Coordinates of C-alpha atoms and ligand atoms in Angstrom, one line a residue:
X2 CA 127.6 113.8 118.5
X3 CA 125.4 116.4 116.8
X4 CA 122.0 117.3 118.3
X5 CA 118.8 116.3 116.6
X6 CA 117.2 119.5 115.1
X7 CA 115.8 120.9 111.9
X8 CA 119.3 121.1 110.3
X9 CA 120.4 117.6 111.2
X10 CA 117.2 115.6 110.8
X11 CA 117.8 115.2 107.0
X12 CA 121.0 113.3 107.6
X13 CA 119.5 110.6 109.9
X14 CA 119.9 106.9 108.9
X15 CA 117.4 106.0 106.2
X16 CA 115.5 103.6 108.4
X17 CA 114.4 106.5 110.7
X18 CA 111.1 108.0 109.6
X19 CA 110.9 111.8 109.7
X20 CA 108.7 114.7 108.7
X21 CA 108.5 115.0 104.9
X22 CA 106.4 118.2 105.1
X23 CA 107.5 121.8 105.4
X24 CA 107.6 122.5 109.1
X25 CA 107.9 126.2 108.5
X26 CA 104.5 126.2 106.9
X27 CA 102.8 124.6 109.9
X28 CA 100.2 126.7 111.7
X29 CA 99.5 126.1 115.4
X30 CA 96.0 124.6 115.7
X31 CA 96.5 122.7 119.0
X32 CA 97.6 123.8 122.4
X33 CA 98.4 120.9 124.7
X34 CA 98.5 121.2 128.5
X35 CA 100.8 118.6 130.1
X36 CA 103.3 117.7 127.4
X37 CA 104.6 114.5 128.9
X38 CA 105.8 111.2 127.4
X39 CA 102.3 109.8 126.9
X40 CA 101.0 112.6 124.8
X41 CA 104.2 112.7 122.7
X42 CA 103.8 108.9 122.0
X43 CA 100.1 109.0 121.4
X44 CA 98.2 112.1 120.3
X45 CA 101.3 113.8 118.7
X46 CA 101.9 110.7 116.7
X47 CA 98.3 110.7 115.4
X48 CA 98.5 114.4 114.7
X49 CA 101.8 113.8 112.8
X50 CA 100.0 111.4 110.5
X51 CA 97.3 114.0 109.7
X52 CA 99.9 116.7 109.1
X53 CA 101.9 114.3 106.9
X54 CA 98.8 113.8 104.8
X55 CA 98.9 117.5 103.9
X56 CA 96.8 119.3 106.5
X57 CA 99.3 121.8 107.9
X58 CA 96.9 123.5 110.3
X59 CA 97.7 121.3 113.3
X60 CA 101.1 122.1 114.7
X61 CA 101.2 121.8 118.5
X62 CA 102.2 124.2 121.2
X63 CA 103.1 122.0 124.2
X64 CA 102.8 123.4 127.7
X65 CA 104.5 122.0 130.8
X66 CA 102.6 122.9 133.9
X67 CA 105.4 122.5 136.4
X68 CA 108.9 121.6 135.2
X69 CA 111.1 123.1 132.5
X70 CA 112.8 119.8 131.6
X71 CA 110.8 118.9 128.5
X72 CA 111.3 122.4 127.1
X73 CA 115.0 122.4 128.0
X74 CA 115.4 119.1 126.2
X75 CA 113.3 119.9 123.1
X76 CA 113.8 123.6 122.4
X77 CA 117.4 123.0 121.2
X78 CA 115.9 120.3 119.0
X79 CA 113.3 122.7 117.4
X80 CA 110.7 120.6 119.1
X81 CA 111.8 117.4 117.3
X82 CA 112.0 114.1 119.2
X83 CA 112.0 110.4 118.4
X84 CA 109.2 108.0 119.0
X85 CA 110.7 104.5 119.5
X86 CA 108.1 101.7 119.1
X87 CA 109.3 98.7 120.9
X88 CA 108.4 95.0 120.8
X89 CA 110.1 91.6 120.3
X90 CA 110.7 89.8 117.0
X91 CA 109.6 86.2 116.4
X92 CA 112.6 84.9 118.4
X93 CA 111.7 87.1 121.4
X94 CA 114.5 89.6 120.7
X95 CA 113.7 93.2 121.5
X96 CA 113.5 95.5 118.5
X97 CA 112.5 99.1 117.8
X98 CA 111.2 101.3 115.0
X99 CA 112.2 104.9 115.1
X100 CA 110.2 107.9 113.9
X101 CA 111.1 111.6 114.4
X102 CA 107.9 113.6 115.1
X103 CA 107.7 117.2 113.9
X104 CA 104.3 118.2 115.1
X105 CA 105.4 119.9 118.3
X106 CA 106.5 123.4 117.2
X107 CA 106.8 125.3 120.5
X108 CA 107.2 124.5 124.2
X109 CA 106.1 126.7 127.0
X110 CA 106.7 126.3 130.7
X111 CA 103.6 127.7 132.5
X112 CA 105.2 128.9 135.8
X113 CA 107.8 130.9 133.8
X114 CA 105.3 132.7 131.6
X115 CA 101.6 131.9 132.4
X116 CA 100.5 134.8 130.2
X117 CA 102.0 133.1 127.1
X118 CA 99.8 130.1 127.9
X119 CA 96.7 132.2 128.1
X120 CA 97.7 133.9 124.8
X121 CA 98.2 130.6 123.1
X122 CA 94.7 129.4 124.2
X123 CA 93.2 132.7 123.0
X124 CA 95.1 132.7 119.6
X125 CA 92.8 132.8 116.6
X126 CA 94.4 129.7 114.9
X127 CA 94.0 127.6 118.0
X128 CA 91.0 125.3 117.6
X129 CA 91.7 122.6 120.2
X130 CA 93.2 122.6 123.7
X131 CA 94.0 119.1 124.7
X132 CA 95.1 117.8 128.1
X133 CA 97.1 115.0 129.7
X134 CA 97.4 116.4 133.2
X135 CA 96.8 113.0 135.0
X136 CA 93.9 112.3 137.3
X137 CA 95.1 114.7 140.0
X138 CA 95.3 117.6 137.5
X139 CA 91.5 118.0 137.5
X140 CA 91.6 119.2 141.1
X141 CA 88.4 117.3 141.7
X142 CA 87.2 114.9 144.3
X143 CA 87.8 111.4 142.8
X144 CA 84.9 109.9 144.7
X145 CA 82.3 112.5 143.5
X146 CA 83.9 114.1 140.4
X147 CA 83.2 117.6 141.7
X148 CA 85.8 120.4 141.4
X149 CA 87.3 121.1 144.8
X150 CA 87.0 124.8 145.4
X151 CA 89.2 124.3 148.5
X152 CA 92.0 122.7 146.4
X153 CA 95.1 124.9 147.0
X154 CA 95.7 125.4 143.3
X155 CA 92.1 126.4 142.7
X156 CA 92.2 128.8 145.7
X157 CA 95.4 130.2 144.2
X158 CA 94.0 130.6 140.7
X159 CA 90.8 132.3 141.8
X160 CA 93.0 134.9 143.5
X161 CA 95.6 135.2 140.6
X162 CA 93.8 135.6 137.3
X163 CA 97.1 136.5 135.5
X164 CA 99.2 133.7 136.8
X165 CA 97.1 130.5 137.2
X166 CA 98.9 127.3 138.0
X167 CA 96.2 124.7 137.5
X168 CA 95.1 123.4 134.1
X169 CA 91.5 124.4 135.0
X170 CA 92.6 128.0 135.9
X171 CA 94.6 128.3 132.7
X172 CA 91.8 127.1 130.6
X173 CA 89.2 129.4 132.0
X174 CA 91.4 132.5 132.0
X175 CA 92.5 131.6 128.5
X176 CA 88.9 131.2 127.4
X177 CA 88.1 134.6 129.0
X178 CA 90.7 136.3 126.9
X179 CA 89.5 134.4 123.8
X180 CA 85.9 135.4 124.4
X181 CA 87.0 139.1 124.9
X182 CA 88.8 138.9 121.6
X183 CA 86.0 137.2 119.8
X184 CA 88.2 134.4 118.5
X185 CA 85.5 131.8 118.5
X186 CA 84.8 128.8 120.6
X187 CA 87.2 126.0 121.3
X188 CA 87.2 122.3 121.8
X189 CA 88.7 121.1 125.1
X190 CA 89.8 117.6 124.7
X191 CA 90.8 115.4 127.7
X192 CA 93.1 112.5 127.1
X193 CA 93.3 111.4 130.7
X194 CA 92.4 108.0 132.1
X195 CA 89.1 109.2 133.8
X196 CA 85.6 107.9 133.0
X197 CA 83.7 110.5 131.1
X198 CA 86.8 112.6 131.0
X199 CA 85.2 115.3 128.8
X200 CA 82.3 115.6 131.2
X201 CA 84.6 115.8 134.2
X202 CA 86.6 118.5 132.4
X203 CA 83.5 120.4 131.4
X204 CA 82.0 120.4 134.9
X205 CA 85.3 121.6 136.4
X206 CA 85.7 124.4 133.8
X207 CA 82.1 125.6 134.2
X208 CA 82.3 125.5 138.0
X209 CA 85.5 127.6 137.9
X210 CA 84.1 130.0 135.3
X211 CA 80.9 130.5 137.4
X212 CA 83.2 131.7 140.2
X213 CA 84.7 134.5 138.1
X214 CA 82.1 135.5 135.5
X215 CA 78.7 134.0 134.8
X216 CA 78.6 135.5 131.3
X217 CA 81.8 133.6 130.5
X218 CA 80.3 130.5 131.9
X219 CA 77.2 130.8 129.7
X220 CA 79.4 131.3 126.6
X221 CA 81.6 128.3 127.4
X222 CA 78.6 126.2 128.1
X223 CA 76.8 127.1 124.9
X224 CA 79.8 127.3 122.5
X225 CA 82.7 125.2 123.6
X226 CA 82.9 121.4 123.2
X227 CA 84.3 118.8 125.6
X228 CA 84.3 115.4 123.8
X229 CA 85.1 112.4 125.8
X230 CA 87.9 110.2 124.6
X231 CA 89.5 106.8 125.5
X232 CA 93.2 106.6 125.0
X233 CA 95.3 103.5 125.0
X234 CA 99.1 103.0 124.5
X235 CA 101.6 101.8 127.1
X236 CA 104.3 104.4 127.4
X237 CA 107.0 103.8 130.0
X238 CA 109.1 106.5 131.4
X239 CA 112.2 107.2 129.3
X240 CA 115.5 106.3 131.1
X241 CA 119.0 107.5 130.5
X242 CA 119.7 104.1 128.9
X243 CA 116.9 104.7 126.4
X244 CA 118.3 108.1 125.6
X245 CA 121.7 106.6 124.9
X246 CA 120.3 103.7 122.8
X247 CA 118.0 105.9 120.7
X248 CA 120.8 108.5 120.1
X249 CA 123.2 105.7 119.1
X250 CA 120.7 104.4 116.6
X251 CA 120.1 107.9 115.2
X252 CA 123.8 108.7 115.2
X253 CA 122.5 112.0 116.6
X254 CA 121.7 113.1 120.2
X255 CA 118.1 113.2 121.2
X256 CA 117.8 114.5 124.8
X257 CA 114.2 113.1 125.2
X258 CA 113.0 110.4 123.0
X259 CA 109.7 108.6 124.0
X260 CA 109.0 104.9 123.9
X261 CA 105.8 103.1 123.3
X262 CA 104.3 99.7 122.4
X263 CA 103.0 99.1 118.8
X264 CA 99.4 99.0 120.1
X265 CA 97.5 102.2 119.7
X266 CA 93.9 103.0 120.3
X267 CA 91.9 106.3 120.6
X268 CA 88.2 106.5 120.6
X269 CA 87.0 110.1 120.4
X270 CA 83.5 111.6 120.4
X271 CA 83.2 113.6 117.2
X272 CA 81.9 116.8 118.8
X273 CA 84.3 119.6 117.9
X274 CA 83.5 123.3 118.1
X275 CA 85.5 124.2 115.0
X276 CA 87.7 121.9 112.9
X277 CA 89.9 118.9 113.8
X278 CA 92.7 116.9 112.3
X279 CA 91.8 113.6 110.7
X280 CA 93.3 111.5 113.5
X281 CA 92.0 108.3 111.9
X282 CA 95.1 108.5 109.7
X283 CA 97.1 107.8 112.8
X284 CA 94.8 105.0 114.1
X285 CA 92.1 106.9 116.0
X286 CA 88.4 106.3 115.6
X287 CA 85.5 108.7 116.0
X288 CA 82.6 107.2 118.0
X289 CA 79.2 108.6 119.0
X290 CA 79.7 107.7 122.6
X291 CA 83.2 107.1 124.2
X292 CA 82.0 106.0 127.6
X293 CA 81.6 102.3 126.9
X294 CA 85.2 102.3 125.4
X295 CA 86.4 104.2 128.5
X296 CA 84.8 101.7 130.8
X297 CA 86.3 98.7 128.9
X298 CA 89.7 100.3 128.9
X299 CA 89.8 101.6 132.5
X300 CA 88.5 98.3 133.9
X301 CA 90.4 95.8 131.7
X302 CA 93.7 97.7 131.1
X303 CA 94.2 100.1 133.9
X304 CA 92.4 98.0 136.5
X305 CA 94.5 95.0 135.9
X306 CA 97.6 97.1 135.4
X307 CA 97.2 98.6 138.9
X308 CA 96.5 95.3 140.5
X309 CA 99.6 93.8 138.8
X310 CA 101.7 96.8 139.7
X311 CA 100.9 96.7 143.5
X312 CA 101.4 93.0 143.7
X313 CA 104.5 93.1 141.5
X314 CA 106.1 96.0 143.4
X315 CA 105.6 94.3 146.8
X316 CA 107.0 91.0 145.5
X317 CA 110.1 92.8 144.0
X318 CA 109.0 92.2 140.4
X319 CA 110.2 95.4 139.0
X320 CA 108.7 95.5 135.5
X321 CA 105.4 94.5 134.1
X322 CA 106.9 91.8 131.8
X323 CA 108.7 90.3 134.7
X324 CA 105.6 90.3 136.8
X325 CA 103.3 88.8 134.2
X326 CA 106.0 86.2 133.6
X327 CA 105.3 84.8 137.1
X328 CA 102.8 81.9 136.3
X329 CA 100.7 82.5 139.5
X330 CA 100.3 86.2 138.8
X331 CA 99.5 85.6 135.1
X332 CA 96.8 83.1 136.1
X333 CA 95.4 85.6 138.6
X334 CA 95.3 88.5 136.1
X335 CA 93.8 86.4 133.4
X336 CA 91.1 85.1 135.7
X337 CA 90.5 88.6 137.1
X338 CA 89.7 89.8 133.6
X339 CA 87.7 86.8 132.5
X340 CA 85.7 86.0 135.7
X341 CA 85.3 89.3 137.5
X342 CA 85.8 92.3 135.1
X343 CA 84.3 91.1 131.8
X344 CA 80.8 90.3 133.3
X345 CA 80.6 94.0 134.3
X346 CA 81.4 95.5 130.9
X347 CA 78.9 97.3 128.7
X348 CA 77.9 95.8 125.3
X349 CA 80.3 96.8 122.7
X350 CA 79.1 95.5 119.3
X351 CA 81.9 93.9 117.4
X352 CA 84.2 93.5 120.4
X353 CA 85.7 90.0 120.8
X354 CA 86.4 90.3 124.5
X355 CA 88.4 87.0 124.7
X356 CA 90.7 88.3 121.9
X357 CA 91.0 91.6 123.7
X358 CA 92.1 89.8 126.9
X359 CA 94.7 87.6 125.1
X360 CA 96.1 90.6 123.3
X361 CA 96.3 92.6 126.6
X362 CA 98.3 89.7 128.2
X363 CA 100.6 89.8 125.2
X364 CA 101.0 93.6 125.6
X365 CA 102.0 93.1 129.3
X366 CA 104.5 90.5 128.3
X367 CA 106.3 92.9 125.8
X368 CA 110.0 92.4 126.9
X369 CA 111.2 95.6 125.2
X370 CA 109.3 98.1 127.3
X371 CA 110.7 97.6 130.9
X372 CA 107.6 99.3 132.2
X373 CA 108.2 99.7 136.0
X374 CA 105.6 98.5 138.4
X375 CA 106.4 101.4 140.7
X376 CA 105.6 103.9 137.9
X377 CA 102.1 102.5 137.6
X378 CA 101.7 102.3 141.4
X379 CA 101.9 106.1 141.8
X380 CA 98.8 108.2 142.5
X381 CA 96.8 105.2 143.7
X382 CA 94.3 107.5 145.5
X383 CA 93.5 109.1 142.2
X384 CA 93.4 106.0 140.1
X385 CA 91.7 103.3 142.1
X386 CA 88.2 104.8 142.0
X387 CA 87.8 104.4 138.3
X388 CA 90.1 101.4 137.9
X389 CA 88.9 99.1 140.6
X390 CA 86.1 100.6 142.6
X391 CA 83.5 100.9 139.8
X392 CA 83.9 97.2 139.0
X393 CA 83.7 96.3 142.7
X394 CA 80.5 98.4 143.2
X395 CA 78.9 96.7 140.2
X396 CA 79.7 93.2 141.5
X397 CA 78.7 94.0 145.1
X398 CA 75.4 95.3 143.9
X399 CA 74.8 92.0 142.1
X400 CA 76.0 89.9 145.0
X401 CA 78.9 88.5 142.9
X402 CA 82.2 87.2 144.3
X403 CA 84.9 89.9 144.5
X404 CA 88.0 88.0 145.7
X405 CA 90.2 88.8 142.7
X406 CA 89.1 92.4 142.5
X407 CA 89.6 92.9 146.2
X408 CA 93.2 91.5 146.0
X409 CA 94.2 94.5 143.9
X410 CA 92.8 96.8 146.5
X411 CA 94.4 94.8 149.3
X412 CA 97.7 95.0 147.5
X413 CA 97.4 98.8 147.3
X414 CA 96.7 99.0 151.1
X415 CA 99.7 96.7 151.7
X416 CA 101.9 98.9 149.4
X417 CA 101.2 101.8 151.7
X418 CA 103.6 100.3 154.2
X419 CA 106.5 101.7 152.0
X420 CA 108.8 98.6 152.0
X421 CA 108.7 95.6 149.7
X422 CA 109.2 92.0 150.6
X423 CA 112.9 92.2 149.8
X424 CA 113.2 94.9 152.5
X425 CA 113.6 97.8 149.9
X426 CA 111.9 101.0 151.0
X427 CA 110.3 103.2 148.4
X428 CA 108.5 106.5 148.4
X429 CA 104.7 106.6 148.2
X430 CA 104.2 108.9 145.3
X431 CA 100.6 110.2 145.7
X432 CA 99.0 113.6 146.5
X433 CA 97.4 112.0 149.5
X434 CA 100.6 110.1 150.6
X435 CA 100.9 111.8 154.0
X436 CA 97.3 111.1 155.1
X437 CA 97.3 107.6 153.6
X438 CA 100.5 106.4 155.2
X439 CA 99.5 107.9 158.5
X440 CA 96.2 106.0 158.3
X441 CA 98.0 102.8 157.3
X442 CA 100.3 103.2 160.3
X443 CA 97.4 103.8 162.7
X444 CA 95.4 101.0 161.4
X445 CA 96.7 98.1 159.3
X446 CA 100.2 98.2 160.8
X447 CA 98.7 97.3 164.1
X448 CA 97.1 94.2 162.8
X449 CA 94.5 93.3 160.2
X450 CA 91.0 93.3 161.8
X451 CA 87.5 94.3 160.8
X452 CA 88.0 97.6 162.5
X453 CA 91.4 98.4 160.9
X454 CA 90.2 97.5 157.5
X455 CA 87.1 99.6 158.0
X456 CA 89.4 102.5 159.1
X457 CA 91.1 102.3 155.6
X458 CA 87.7 102.1 153.8
X459 CA 86.7 105.2 155.7
X460 CA 89.1 107.3 153.6
X461 CA 86.2 109.2 151.9
X462 CA 87.8 110.9 148.9
X463 CA 88.8 107.4 147.6
X464 CA 86.1 105.1 148.8
X465 CA 83.0 107.4 149.1
X466 CA 79.9 105.3 149.7
X467 CA 82.0 102.1 150.2
X468 CA 83.0 103.2 153.7
X469 CA 82.0 100.5 156.1
X470 CA 80.9 98.1 153.4
X471 CA 80.6 94.8 155.1
X472 CA 81.1 92.5 152.1
X473 CA 84.1 94.4 150.9
X474 CA 85.6 94.4 154.4
X475 CA 85.0 90.6 154.6
X476 CA 86.7 90.1 151.3
X477 CA 89.7 92.3 152.2
X478 CA 90.3 90.8 155.6
X479 CA 91.8 87.4 154.7
X480 CA 93.7 88.8 151.7
X481 CA 95.4 91.5 153.7
X482 CA 96.2 89.0 156.5
X483 CA 97.7 86.6 153.9
X484 CA 99.7 89.4 152.2
X485 CA 101.1 90.6 155.5
X486 CA 101.9 87.1 156.8
X487 CA 102.7 85.0 153.8
X488 CA 103.5 87.5 151.1
X489 CA 102.4 88.0 147.5
X490 CA 103.5 84.7 145.9
X491 CA 101.8 82.5 148.5
X492 CA 98.7 84.7 148.5
X493 CA 98.4 84.4 144.7
X494 CA 98.7 80.6 144.9
X495 CA 96.0 80.5 147.5
X496 CA 93.6 82.7 145.5
X497 CA 94.3 80.6 142.4
X498 CA 93.3 77.5 144.4
X499 CA 90.0 79.2 145.3
X500 CA 91.1 79.8 148.9
X501 CA 90.8 83.1 150.8
X502 CA 87.4 83.9 149.5
X503 CA 85.2 85.6 152.1
Ligands
CS2_614 C1 99.2 102.9 133.5 C2 98.8 103.7 132.3 O1 100.7 104.3 134.6 C3 99.6 103.8 134.7 O2 98.8 104.0 135.6 O3 98.2 102.0 133.9 O4 99.6 104.7 132.0 C4 98.6 102.7 131.1 O5 99.9 102.3 130.7 C5 98.0 103.4 129.9 O6 96.8 103.9 130.3 C6 97.7 102.4 128.8 O7 96.9 103.0 127.8

């Protein structure tokens, strides 16, 4: 089979969409740090729409911060890859629509050549540096949001200005070069699932810049923009079976297609230092303030996703569609949204929250995605603060019941034991895995008591001011006992019957 690239793309089957513009005429306007599947199925697709409409300034240089695998897959393909949008037809049969994306022009692997990354950030044509580096990539304390100057990558980067390895270090040294060359200010655009992601990024960049050069800090503060944005599209990890299926449909080998659901949302604050693509052509919207959208999305989508993932993974329900297909889990997730999350949401004029909830349940039921619960379960220490704890804090402050919210948290604590109800062990994939599993073993594994639950809640970088919270402890106690003794299915049944409330 031939490989997908500039010379073979013209011969793909007619049903496959592909770039109709002149790729050679593309300029590089965007440098993206963390070129994983999500970005390629989301922002790159919206950028492709803007380019296809004739604005050729927005080609993308994609940077991998750690591994060479994306570059190794896509460089022989001239940066081309397929986006497979998957859902089911009216009879429930999985189907997909294929589009070859041409927006990614060049791929860099930061550890191989950090200087090339700094040069790309400093280049005159670059207007936007965007990021999907995941929650942990901000090297901040999830509970306070502050940059951790004692984070090993930050310590390293302060000592190695020519070879930074964190996104924050790369940005600041790239901006330093740009400032020295007088190439004008940049927009730094976070696409990570963090509340006020632009402000978190801004604070981290300014803090780091302060450490190396206060003039640079002042320039960044006065000239560069950090719009917040809310991103939403479910993008499961590509498997070998996906590679084979997409390649067969293309009659051409694509080493790294990406998959996504049809749903797409992106709410961006329209504060850009220079120009920007018209991403509305790809389904984005520009909003004066992204924070209410972020709150809606983090609490409703990511909060329920994580709850579902820990419960599902422990019960042996491997994918989101299989998990939401369990009537007791579906009842719980729907009631969690309606009864416990929705009353905490900000006012969003024009939002039909019941329709949003129904649509979200339908997205989870998509049988064509096979989104693995263990994939969502990773990095819980980084995700839970914005996904679950904000809602919990709001409800605790108002004295409202928290049983369903607490069940997600209890399921995460339960998940730390590293073996599911079928006896399968799995790895805890989390930057705090060692400390958290040790804590689990010292506390919960010895029996669920007020003291052992409080020992877990004392893990400061996750729980912050919730340490020792009596109402939260009381809510967690019967749920954890039930999960340990009776398992996920029985616990869900009990919670749905209104039992196990503190
Ligand atoms: C998921 C998200 O893996 C996860 O943690 O909750 O990636 C989720 O699929 C997206 O944020 C949906 O927009």
